[in-house]
XYZ file of C-alpha atoms in Angstrom:
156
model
C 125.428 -73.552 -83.124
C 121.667 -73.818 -81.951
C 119.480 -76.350 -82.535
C 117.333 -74.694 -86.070
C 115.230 -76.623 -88.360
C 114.657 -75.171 -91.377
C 114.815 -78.039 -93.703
C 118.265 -77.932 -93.934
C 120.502 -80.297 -92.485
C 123.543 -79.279 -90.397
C 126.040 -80.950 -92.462
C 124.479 -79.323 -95.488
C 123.801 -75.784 -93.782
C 127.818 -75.765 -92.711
C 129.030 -76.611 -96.133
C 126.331 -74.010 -97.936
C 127.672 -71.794 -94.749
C 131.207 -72.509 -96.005
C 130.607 -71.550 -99.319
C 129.165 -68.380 -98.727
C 132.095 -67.653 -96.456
C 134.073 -67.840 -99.667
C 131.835 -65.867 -101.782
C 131.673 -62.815 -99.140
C 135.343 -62.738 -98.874
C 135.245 -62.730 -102.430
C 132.649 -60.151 -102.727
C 134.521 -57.872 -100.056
C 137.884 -58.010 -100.854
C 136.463 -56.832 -105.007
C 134.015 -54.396 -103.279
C 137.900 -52.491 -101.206
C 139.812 -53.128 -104.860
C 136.453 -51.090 -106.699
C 136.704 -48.470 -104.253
C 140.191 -47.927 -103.787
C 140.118 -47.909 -108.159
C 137.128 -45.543 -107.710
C 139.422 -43.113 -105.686
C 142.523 -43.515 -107.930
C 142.130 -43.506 -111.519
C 142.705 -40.956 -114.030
C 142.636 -40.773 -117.465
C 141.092 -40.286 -120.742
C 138.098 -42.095 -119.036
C 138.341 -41.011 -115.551
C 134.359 -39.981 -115.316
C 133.157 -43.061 -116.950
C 135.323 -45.517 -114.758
C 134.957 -43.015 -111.639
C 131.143 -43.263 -111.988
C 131.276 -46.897 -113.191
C 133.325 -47.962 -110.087
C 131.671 -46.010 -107.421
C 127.932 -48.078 -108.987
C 129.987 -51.380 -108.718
C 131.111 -50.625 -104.855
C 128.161 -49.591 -103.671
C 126.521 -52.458 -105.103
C 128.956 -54.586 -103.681
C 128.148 -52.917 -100.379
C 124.970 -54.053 -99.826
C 125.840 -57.778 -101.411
C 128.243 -58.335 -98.542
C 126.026 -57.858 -95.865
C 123.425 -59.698 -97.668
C 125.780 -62.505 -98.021
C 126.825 -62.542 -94.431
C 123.007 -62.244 -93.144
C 122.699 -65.652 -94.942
C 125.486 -67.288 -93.582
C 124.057 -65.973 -89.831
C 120.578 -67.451 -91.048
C 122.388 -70.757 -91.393
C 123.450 -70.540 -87.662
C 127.396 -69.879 -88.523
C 129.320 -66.942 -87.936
C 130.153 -64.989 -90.820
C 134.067 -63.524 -91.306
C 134.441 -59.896 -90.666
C 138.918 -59.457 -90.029
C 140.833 -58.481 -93.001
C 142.660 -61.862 -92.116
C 140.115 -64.286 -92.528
C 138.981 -62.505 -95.851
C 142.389 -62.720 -97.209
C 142.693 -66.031 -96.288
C 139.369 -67.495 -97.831
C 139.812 -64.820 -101.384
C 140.442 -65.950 -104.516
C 141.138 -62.437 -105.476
C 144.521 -60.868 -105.101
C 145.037 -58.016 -103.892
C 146.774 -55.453 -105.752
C 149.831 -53.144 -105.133
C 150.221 -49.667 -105.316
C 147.664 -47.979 -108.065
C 147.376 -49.245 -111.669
C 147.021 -47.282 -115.020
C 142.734 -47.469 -116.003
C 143.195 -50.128 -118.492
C 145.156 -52.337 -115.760
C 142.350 -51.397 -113.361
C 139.242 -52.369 -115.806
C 141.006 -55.346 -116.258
C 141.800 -56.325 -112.742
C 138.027 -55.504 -112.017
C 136.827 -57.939 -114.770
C 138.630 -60.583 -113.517
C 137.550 -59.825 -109.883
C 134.020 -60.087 -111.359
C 134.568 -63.153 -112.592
C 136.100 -64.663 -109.790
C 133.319 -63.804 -107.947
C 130.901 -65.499 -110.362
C 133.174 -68.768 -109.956
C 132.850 -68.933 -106.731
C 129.028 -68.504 -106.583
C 128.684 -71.132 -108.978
C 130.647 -73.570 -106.624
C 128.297 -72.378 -103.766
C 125.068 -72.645 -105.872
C 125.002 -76.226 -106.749
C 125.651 -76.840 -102.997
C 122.593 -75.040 -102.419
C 121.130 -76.467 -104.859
C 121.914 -80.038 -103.889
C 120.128 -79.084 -100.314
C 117.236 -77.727 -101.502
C 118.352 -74.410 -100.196
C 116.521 -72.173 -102.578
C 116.997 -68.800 -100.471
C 120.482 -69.290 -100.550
C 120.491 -70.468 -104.236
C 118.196 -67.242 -105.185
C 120.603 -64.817 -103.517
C 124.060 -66.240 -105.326
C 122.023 -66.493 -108.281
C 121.372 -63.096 -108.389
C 124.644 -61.942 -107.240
C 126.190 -63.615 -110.612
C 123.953 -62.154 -113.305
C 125.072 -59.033 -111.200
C 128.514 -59.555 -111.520
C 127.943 -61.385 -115.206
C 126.281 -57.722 -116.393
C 129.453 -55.983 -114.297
C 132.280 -57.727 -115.899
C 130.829 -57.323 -119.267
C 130.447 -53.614 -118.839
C 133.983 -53.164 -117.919
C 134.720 -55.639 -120.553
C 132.969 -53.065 -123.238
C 135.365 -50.362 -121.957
C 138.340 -51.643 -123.075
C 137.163 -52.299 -127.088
């Protein structure tokens, strides 16, 4: 770690840092389940969900290296092994390739995982005064709010 001073205090910057490790392993262990669904499913619905899941993973894409950008601007070093993700997600992974329905429903609950763990991470950055950090985890959950609801609507 280097000596930074950006209002944050190290004890506060390595549990915000912590956090976000969470939330990216989160965020990138959903974003290989969406693809790998994107790939797989057929169906009655297949060009909904196709099109549905391939908007979702690229989204989640982007997230992840915004995420770990933020943990590098907080002077930690952000997970990047298949390892450490599995060991800091809350999301299972899945075997072998689900029916649709199985697959929307494994996604909303990914989603929602996902906007658990923010939550955790945003009242840490909240409690620090970290508003960058607090603005990009609250905008990843209304993401993955609108997400799970859409695959939510699917299955009515």
């Amino acid at each position: 770690m280097t000596d930074i001073n950006i209002g944050i205090n190290a004890e506060d910057r390595s549990n915000i840092a912590e956090g976000l490790k969470k939330l990216l392993a989160d965020s990138y262990t959903l974003y290989l389940q969406t693809h790998n669904f994107h790939w797989n499913v057929t169906g009655p619905q297949f060009r909904e969900l196709h099109l549905m899941f391939e908007e979702h993973y690229q989204d989640l894409a982007l997230a992840v290296d915004d995420i770990a950008e933020r943990i590098r601007t907080l002077d930690f070093a952000a997970p990047g092994t298949y390892k450490e993700f599995a060991r800091l997600s809350s999301i299972e992974e899945v075997d072998g390739v689900p029916e649709a329905g199985v697959m929307v429903d494994l996604l909303t609950k990914g989603h929602e995982q996902v906007v658990q763990t923010a939550r955790k991470v945003l009242k840490t950055a909240q409690d620090a005064d970290d508003e960058s950090t607090a603005a990009l985890v609250g905008d990843r959950m209304r993401v993955h709010e609108k997400n799970s609801w859409m695959l939510r609507a699917t299955r009515k």
